[in-house]
Coordinates of C-alpha atoms in Angstrom, one line a residue:
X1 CA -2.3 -21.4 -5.7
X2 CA 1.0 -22.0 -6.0
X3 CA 5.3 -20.6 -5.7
X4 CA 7.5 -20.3 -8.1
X5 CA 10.0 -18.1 -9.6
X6 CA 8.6 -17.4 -13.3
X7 CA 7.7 -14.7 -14.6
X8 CA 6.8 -14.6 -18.4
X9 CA 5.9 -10.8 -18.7
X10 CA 9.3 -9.7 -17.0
X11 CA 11.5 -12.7 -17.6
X12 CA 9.9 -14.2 -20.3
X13 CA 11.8 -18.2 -21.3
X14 CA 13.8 -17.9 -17.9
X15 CA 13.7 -18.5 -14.5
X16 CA 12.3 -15.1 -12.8
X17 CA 14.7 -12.4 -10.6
X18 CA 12.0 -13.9 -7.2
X19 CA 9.5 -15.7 -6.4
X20 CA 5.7 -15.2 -7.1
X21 CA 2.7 -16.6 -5.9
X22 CA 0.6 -17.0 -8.8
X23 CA -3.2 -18.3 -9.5
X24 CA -5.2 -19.0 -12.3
X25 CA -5.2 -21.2 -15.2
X26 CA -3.0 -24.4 -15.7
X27 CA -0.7 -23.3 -18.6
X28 CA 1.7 -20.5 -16.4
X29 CA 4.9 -21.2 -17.8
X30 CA 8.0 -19.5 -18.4
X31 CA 6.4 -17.9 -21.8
X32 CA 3.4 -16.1 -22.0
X33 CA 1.6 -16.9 -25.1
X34 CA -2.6 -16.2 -26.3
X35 CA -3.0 -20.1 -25.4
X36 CA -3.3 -19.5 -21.8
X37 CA -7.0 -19.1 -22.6
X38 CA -7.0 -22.8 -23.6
X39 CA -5.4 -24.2 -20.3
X40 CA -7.0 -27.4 -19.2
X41 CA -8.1 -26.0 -15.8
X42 CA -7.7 -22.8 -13.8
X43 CA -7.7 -22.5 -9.8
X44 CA -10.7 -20.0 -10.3
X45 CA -13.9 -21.0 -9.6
X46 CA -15.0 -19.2 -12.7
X47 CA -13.7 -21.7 -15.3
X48 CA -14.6 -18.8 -18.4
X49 CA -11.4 -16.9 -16.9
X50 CA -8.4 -18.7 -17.4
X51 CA -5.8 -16.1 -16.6
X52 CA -2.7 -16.1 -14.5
X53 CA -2.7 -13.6 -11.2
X54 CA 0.9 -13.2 -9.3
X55 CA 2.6 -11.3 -7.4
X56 CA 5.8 -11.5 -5.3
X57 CA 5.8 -14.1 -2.7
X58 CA 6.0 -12.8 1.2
X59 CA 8.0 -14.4 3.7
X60 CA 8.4 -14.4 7.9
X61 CA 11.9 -14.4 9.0
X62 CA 13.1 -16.6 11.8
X63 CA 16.5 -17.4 13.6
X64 CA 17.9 -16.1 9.8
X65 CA 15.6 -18.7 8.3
X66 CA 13.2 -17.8 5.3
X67 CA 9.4 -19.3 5.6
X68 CA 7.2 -18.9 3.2
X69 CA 3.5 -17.2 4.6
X70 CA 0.8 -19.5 4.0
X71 CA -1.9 -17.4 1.5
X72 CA -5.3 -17.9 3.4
X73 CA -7.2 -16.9 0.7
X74 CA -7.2 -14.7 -3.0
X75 CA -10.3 -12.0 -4.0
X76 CA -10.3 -11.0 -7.7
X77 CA -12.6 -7.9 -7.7
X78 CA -13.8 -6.9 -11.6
X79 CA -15.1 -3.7 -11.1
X80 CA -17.5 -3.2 -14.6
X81 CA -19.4 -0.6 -16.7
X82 CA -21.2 -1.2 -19.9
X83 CA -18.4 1.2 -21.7
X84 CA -15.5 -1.5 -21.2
X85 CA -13.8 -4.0 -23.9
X86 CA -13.2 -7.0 -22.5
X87 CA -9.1 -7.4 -22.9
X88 CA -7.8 -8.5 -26.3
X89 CA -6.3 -12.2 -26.8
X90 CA -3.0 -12.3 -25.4
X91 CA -3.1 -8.8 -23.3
X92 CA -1.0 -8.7 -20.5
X93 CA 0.0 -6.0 -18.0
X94 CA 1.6 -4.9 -14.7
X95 CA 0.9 -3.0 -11.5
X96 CA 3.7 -1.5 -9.8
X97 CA 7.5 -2.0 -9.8
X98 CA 9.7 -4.5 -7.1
X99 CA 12.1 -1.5 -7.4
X100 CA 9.7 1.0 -6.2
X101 CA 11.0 2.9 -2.9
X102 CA 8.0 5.5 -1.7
X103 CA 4.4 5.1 -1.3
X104 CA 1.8 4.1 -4.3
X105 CA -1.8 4.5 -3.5
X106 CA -2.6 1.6 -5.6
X107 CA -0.1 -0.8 -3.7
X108 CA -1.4 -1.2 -0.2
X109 CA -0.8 -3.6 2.9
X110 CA -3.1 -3.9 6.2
X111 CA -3.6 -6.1 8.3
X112 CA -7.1 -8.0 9.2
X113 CA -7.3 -8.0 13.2
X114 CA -11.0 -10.1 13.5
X115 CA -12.0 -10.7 17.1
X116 CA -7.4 -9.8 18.1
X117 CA -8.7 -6.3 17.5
X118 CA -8.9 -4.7 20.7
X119 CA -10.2 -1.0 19.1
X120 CA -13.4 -2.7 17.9
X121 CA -12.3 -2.4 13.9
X122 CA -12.1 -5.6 11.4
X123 CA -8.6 -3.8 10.2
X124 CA -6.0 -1.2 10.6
X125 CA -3.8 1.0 9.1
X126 CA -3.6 0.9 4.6
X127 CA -0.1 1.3 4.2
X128 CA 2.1 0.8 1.0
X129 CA 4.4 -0.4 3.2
X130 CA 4.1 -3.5 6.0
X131 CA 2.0 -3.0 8.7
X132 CA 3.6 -1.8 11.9
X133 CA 1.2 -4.6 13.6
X134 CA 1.5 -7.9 13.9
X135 CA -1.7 -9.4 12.0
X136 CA -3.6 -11.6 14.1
X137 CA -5.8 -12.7 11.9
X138 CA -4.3 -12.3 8.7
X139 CA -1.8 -10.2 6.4
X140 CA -3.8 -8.4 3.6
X141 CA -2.3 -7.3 0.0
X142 CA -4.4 -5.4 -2.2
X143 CA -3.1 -4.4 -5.7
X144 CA -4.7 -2.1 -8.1
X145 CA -4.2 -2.6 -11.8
X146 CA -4.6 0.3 -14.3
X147 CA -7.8 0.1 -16.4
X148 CA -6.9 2.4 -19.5
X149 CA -5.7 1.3 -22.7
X150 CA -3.8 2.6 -25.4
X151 CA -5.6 0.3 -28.2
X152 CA -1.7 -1.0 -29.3
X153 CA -2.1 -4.0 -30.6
X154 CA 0.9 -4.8 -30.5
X155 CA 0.0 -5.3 -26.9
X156 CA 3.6 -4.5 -25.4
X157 CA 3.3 -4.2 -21.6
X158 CA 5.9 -0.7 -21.9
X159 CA 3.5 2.1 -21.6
X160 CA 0.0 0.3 -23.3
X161 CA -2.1 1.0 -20.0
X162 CA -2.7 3.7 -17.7
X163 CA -4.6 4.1 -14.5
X164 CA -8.1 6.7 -14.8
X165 CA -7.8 10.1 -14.5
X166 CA -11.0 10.7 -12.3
X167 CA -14.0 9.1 -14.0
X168 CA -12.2 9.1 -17.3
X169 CA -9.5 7.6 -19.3
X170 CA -7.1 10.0 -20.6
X171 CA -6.4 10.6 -23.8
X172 CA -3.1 8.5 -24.6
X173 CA -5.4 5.4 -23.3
X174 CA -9.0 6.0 -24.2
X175 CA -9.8 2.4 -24.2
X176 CA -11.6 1.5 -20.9
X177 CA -11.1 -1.5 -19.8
X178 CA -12.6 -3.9 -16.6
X179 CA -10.7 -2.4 -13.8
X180 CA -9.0 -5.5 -11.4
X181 CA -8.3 -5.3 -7.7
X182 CA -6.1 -8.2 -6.9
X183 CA -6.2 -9.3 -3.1
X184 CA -3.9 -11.9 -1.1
X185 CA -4.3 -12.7 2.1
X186 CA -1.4 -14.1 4.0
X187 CA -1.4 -16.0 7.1
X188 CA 1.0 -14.1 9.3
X189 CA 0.8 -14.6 12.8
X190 CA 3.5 -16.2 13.8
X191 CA 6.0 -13.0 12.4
X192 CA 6.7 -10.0 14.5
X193 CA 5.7 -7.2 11.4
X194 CA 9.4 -6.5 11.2
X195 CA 10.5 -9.6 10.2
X196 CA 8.4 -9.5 6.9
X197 CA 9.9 -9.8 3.9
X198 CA 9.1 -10.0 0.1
X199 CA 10.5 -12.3 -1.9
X200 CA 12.7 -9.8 -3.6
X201 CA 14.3 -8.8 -0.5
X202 CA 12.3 -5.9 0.2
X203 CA 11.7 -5.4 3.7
X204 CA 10.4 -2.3 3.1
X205 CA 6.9 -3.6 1.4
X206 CA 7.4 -0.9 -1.2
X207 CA 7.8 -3.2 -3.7
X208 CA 4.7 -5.0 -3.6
X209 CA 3.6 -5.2 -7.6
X210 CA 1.6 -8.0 -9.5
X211 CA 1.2 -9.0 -13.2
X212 CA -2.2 -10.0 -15.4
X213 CA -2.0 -12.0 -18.4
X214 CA -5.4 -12.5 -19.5
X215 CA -7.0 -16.2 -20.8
X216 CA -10.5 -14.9 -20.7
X217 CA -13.4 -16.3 -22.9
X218 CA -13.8 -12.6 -24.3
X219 CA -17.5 -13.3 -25.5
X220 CA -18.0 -14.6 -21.5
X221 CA -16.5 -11.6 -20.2
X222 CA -17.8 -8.9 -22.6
X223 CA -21.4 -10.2 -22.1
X224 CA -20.6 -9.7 -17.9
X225 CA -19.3 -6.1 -19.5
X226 CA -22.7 -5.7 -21.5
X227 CA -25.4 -6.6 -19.2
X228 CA -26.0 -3.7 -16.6
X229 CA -27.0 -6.5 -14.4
X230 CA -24.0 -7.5 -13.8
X231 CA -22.1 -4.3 -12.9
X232 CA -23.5 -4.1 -9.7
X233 CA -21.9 -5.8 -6.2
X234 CA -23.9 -9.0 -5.9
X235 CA -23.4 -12.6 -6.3
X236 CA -21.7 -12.9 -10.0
X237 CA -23.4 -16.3 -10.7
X238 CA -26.9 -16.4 -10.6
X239 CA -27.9 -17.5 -7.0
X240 CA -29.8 -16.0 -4.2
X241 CA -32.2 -14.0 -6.8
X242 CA -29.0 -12.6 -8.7
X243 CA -30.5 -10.8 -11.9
X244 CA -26.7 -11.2 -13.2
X245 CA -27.4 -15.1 -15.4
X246 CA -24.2 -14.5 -17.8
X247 CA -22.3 -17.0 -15.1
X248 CA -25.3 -18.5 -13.7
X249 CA -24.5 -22.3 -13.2
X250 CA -21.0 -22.2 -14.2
X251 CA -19.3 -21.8 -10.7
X252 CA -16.8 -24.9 -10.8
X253 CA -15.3 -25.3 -7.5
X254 CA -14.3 -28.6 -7.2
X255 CA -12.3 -27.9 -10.0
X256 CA -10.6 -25.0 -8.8
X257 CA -9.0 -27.0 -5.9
X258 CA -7.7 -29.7 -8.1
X259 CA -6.2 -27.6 -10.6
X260 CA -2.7 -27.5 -11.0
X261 CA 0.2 -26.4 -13.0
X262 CA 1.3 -28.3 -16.0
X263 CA 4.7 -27.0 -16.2
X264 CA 7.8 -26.6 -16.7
X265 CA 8.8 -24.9 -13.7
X266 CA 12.4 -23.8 -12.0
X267 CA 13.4 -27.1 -10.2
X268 CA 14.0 -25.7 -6.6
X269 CA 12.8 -25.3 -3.1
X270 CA 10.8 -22.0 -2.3
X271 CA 10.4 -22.2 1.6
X272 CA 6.8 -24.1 2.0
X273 CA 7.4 -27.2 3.1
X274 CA 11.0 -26.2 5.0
X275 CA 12.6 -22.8 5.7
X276 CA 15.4 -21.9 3.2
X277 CA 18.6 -20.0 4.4
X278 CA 18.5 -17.7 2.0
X279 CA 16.0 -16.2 -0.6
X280 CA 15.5 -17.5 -4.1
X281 CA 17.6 -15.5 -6.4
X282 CA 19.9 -12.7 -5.9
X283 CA 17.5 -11.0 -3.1
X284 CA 19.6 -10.3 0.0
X285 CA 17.7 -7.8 2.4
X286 CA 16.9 -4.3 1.7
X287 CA 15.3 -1.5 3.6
X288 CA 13.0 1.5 2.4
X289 CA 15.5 4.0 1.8
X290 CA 18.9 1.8 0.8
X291 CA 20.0 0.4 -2.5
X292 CA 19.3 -3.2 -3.3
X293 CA 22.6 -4.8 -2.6
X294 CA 24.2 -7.1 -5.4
X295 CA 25.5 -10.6 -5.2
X296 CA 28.9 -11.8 -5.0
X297 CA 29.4 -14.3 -6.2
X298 CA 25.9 -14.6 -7.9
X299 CA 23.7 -17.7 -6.5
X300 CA 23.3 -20.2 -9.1
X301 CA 20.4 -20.9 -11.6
X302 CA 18.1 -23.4 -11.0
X303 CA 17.4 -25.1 -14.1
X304 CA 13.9 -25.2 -15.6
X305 CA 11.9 -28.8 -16.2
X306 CA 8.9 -30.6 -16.0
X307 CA 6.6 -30.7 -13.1
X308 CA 7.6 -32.8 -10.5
X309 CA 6.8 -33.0 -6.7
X310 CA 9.9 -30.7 -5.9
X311 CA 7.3 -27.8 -7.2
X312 CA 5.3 -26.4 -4.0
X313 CA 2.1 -25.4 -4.1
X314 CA -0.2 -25.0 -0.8
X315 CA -2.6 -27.8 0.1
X316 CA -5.1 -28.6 2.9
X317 CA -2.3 -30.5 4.8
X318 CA -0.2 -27.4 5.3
X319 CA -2.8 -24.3 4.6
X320 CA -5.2 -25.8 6.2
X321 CA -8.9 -25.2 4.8
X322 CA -8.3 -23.2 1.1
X323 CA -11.5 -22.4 -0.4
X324 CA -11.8 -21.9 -4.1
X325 CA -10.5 -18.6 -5.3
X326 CA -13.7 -17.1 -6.7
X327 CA -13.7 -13.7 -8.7
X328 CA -15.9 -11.3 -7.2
X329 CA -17.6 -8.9 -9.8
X330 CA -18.5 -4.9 -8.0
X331 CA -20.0 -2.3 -9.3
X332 CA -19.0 0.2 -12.4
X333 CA -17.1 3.0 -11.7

């Protein structure tokens, strides 16, 4: 799991408008490209899927300082039926929009209370904007990517995929395809809920959006897609009588911990292992209903090179206990 301000869906071969926090395979660079299937390693414990997950990183705001919230942990849900493709080499898409200033049912934030939760509930409140609670236990995003296709093979993120109409795909996208539900959970204690912030200056939480780009083994995935034992909620990889055997022995967790980026990234700080003054970017603050202000003058860009130890990811020593980030396959539709 890692920070860092690319972006090579929306800002493809430059540094992005924000920061993301972004998991998955080894080769997330500034440019996208069908190779990310090859990357050496991926921080998935499911080594077959090789693709990048992000979404815009969240900070806590203290005495005008910028601290970036510790992610706790990541779920991938797949949610599967035996009438999906698995997605073509080098598909890519997005969920949502930074710019976005109402509510989206498939953008949603609550918070995780545990044992803090004094009305006997594990959480409270799905919002698509920041809870109105401080989290005890943890800050939970969950994004909701569309699982309609429009077949272009061209595979153009503008307008190839739409989000079911009911049970059904309409029309303009009548390639079904695995549906994704893309889960962060931020460690988010120590911030009073209104001092949340996304990395694009949104302390709304409108904004929340996230971006796929897939490096799946497509024979791996569409077998998980063929076999009706594995469309069902249970344990993806064979164990504790699992009739799903596509992934049976193939959980690499080990691996998923020491998997890191390759690079190149934007040679800057992004508020991990020291608060910043100000956010990455051009991202002053913004509330629900107001314009995003502009910059003047505009902040400098960082320049991009190879990985070195000025790029921050979170490790044991400041995360504490991060356990591999596993996908989690649930039933069909």
């Amino acid at each position: 799991m890692a920070l860092s301000r690319i972006d090579p869906i929306v800002n493809p071969g430059v540094v992005s408008s924000h920061v993301h926090a972004v998991v998955g395979g080894s080769s997330f660079a500034v440019d996208y490209t069908s190779a990310y299937k090859d990357a050496a390693c991926t921080s998935i414990s499911t080594p077959a899927d090789r693709s990048n997950y992000w979404m815009p990183a969240v900070y806590g705001m203290k005495d005008n300082l910028f601290y970036a919230l510790p992610v706790r942990e990541v779920r991938i849900y797949y949610f599967l039926n035996t009438e999906m493709e698995a997605f073509p080499e080098g598909f890519k898409m997005l969920a949502g929009s930074p710019m976005t200033r109402s509510p989206d049912e498939n953008m949603i934030w609550y918070c995780q209370q545990g044992s803090h939760d004094m009305t006997g509930v594990e959480s409270l409140g799905r919002n698509s904007q920041f809870p109105l609670e401080r989290c005890w236990d943890f800050l939970r995003s969950e994004i909701t990517f569309p699982s309609c296709w429009s077949g272009d093979t061209t595979l153009d993120t503008e307008g190839q995929t739409a989000y079911r109409d009911g049970d059904s795909c309409p029309d303009t996208h009548p390639v079904q395809l695995p549906k994704i539900v893309l889960e962060f959970g931020y460690n988010s204690s120590d911030f009073d809920p209104t001092s949340l912030v996304l990395a694009n200056g949104d302390t709304a939480g409108y904004g929340l959006h996230g971006d796929f780009a897939s490096g799946w083994d497509r024979d791996v995935l569409q077998a998980l897609i063929d076999d009706e034992n594995c469309n069902a909620r249970q344990n993806p990889y064979g164990e504790d009588d699992s009739t799903c055997k596509v992934l049976e022995g193939k959980r690499d967790d080990d691996g998923a911990n020491s998997c890191t980026l390759v690079g190149p990234i934007p040679q800057e700080a992004v508020g991990i292992m020291e608060p910043l003054s100000a956010l990455p970017g051009c991202n002053l603050l913004w509330s629900d209903n107001s314009t995003k202000p502009t910059c003047d003058p505009e902040p400098s860009t960082p320049a991009i090179g190879p990985y070195t130890a000025i790029f921050q990811s979170f490790g044991a020593s400041y995360a504490g206990d991060v356990p591999g980030l596993i996908p989690v396959y649930e039933a069909g539709y």
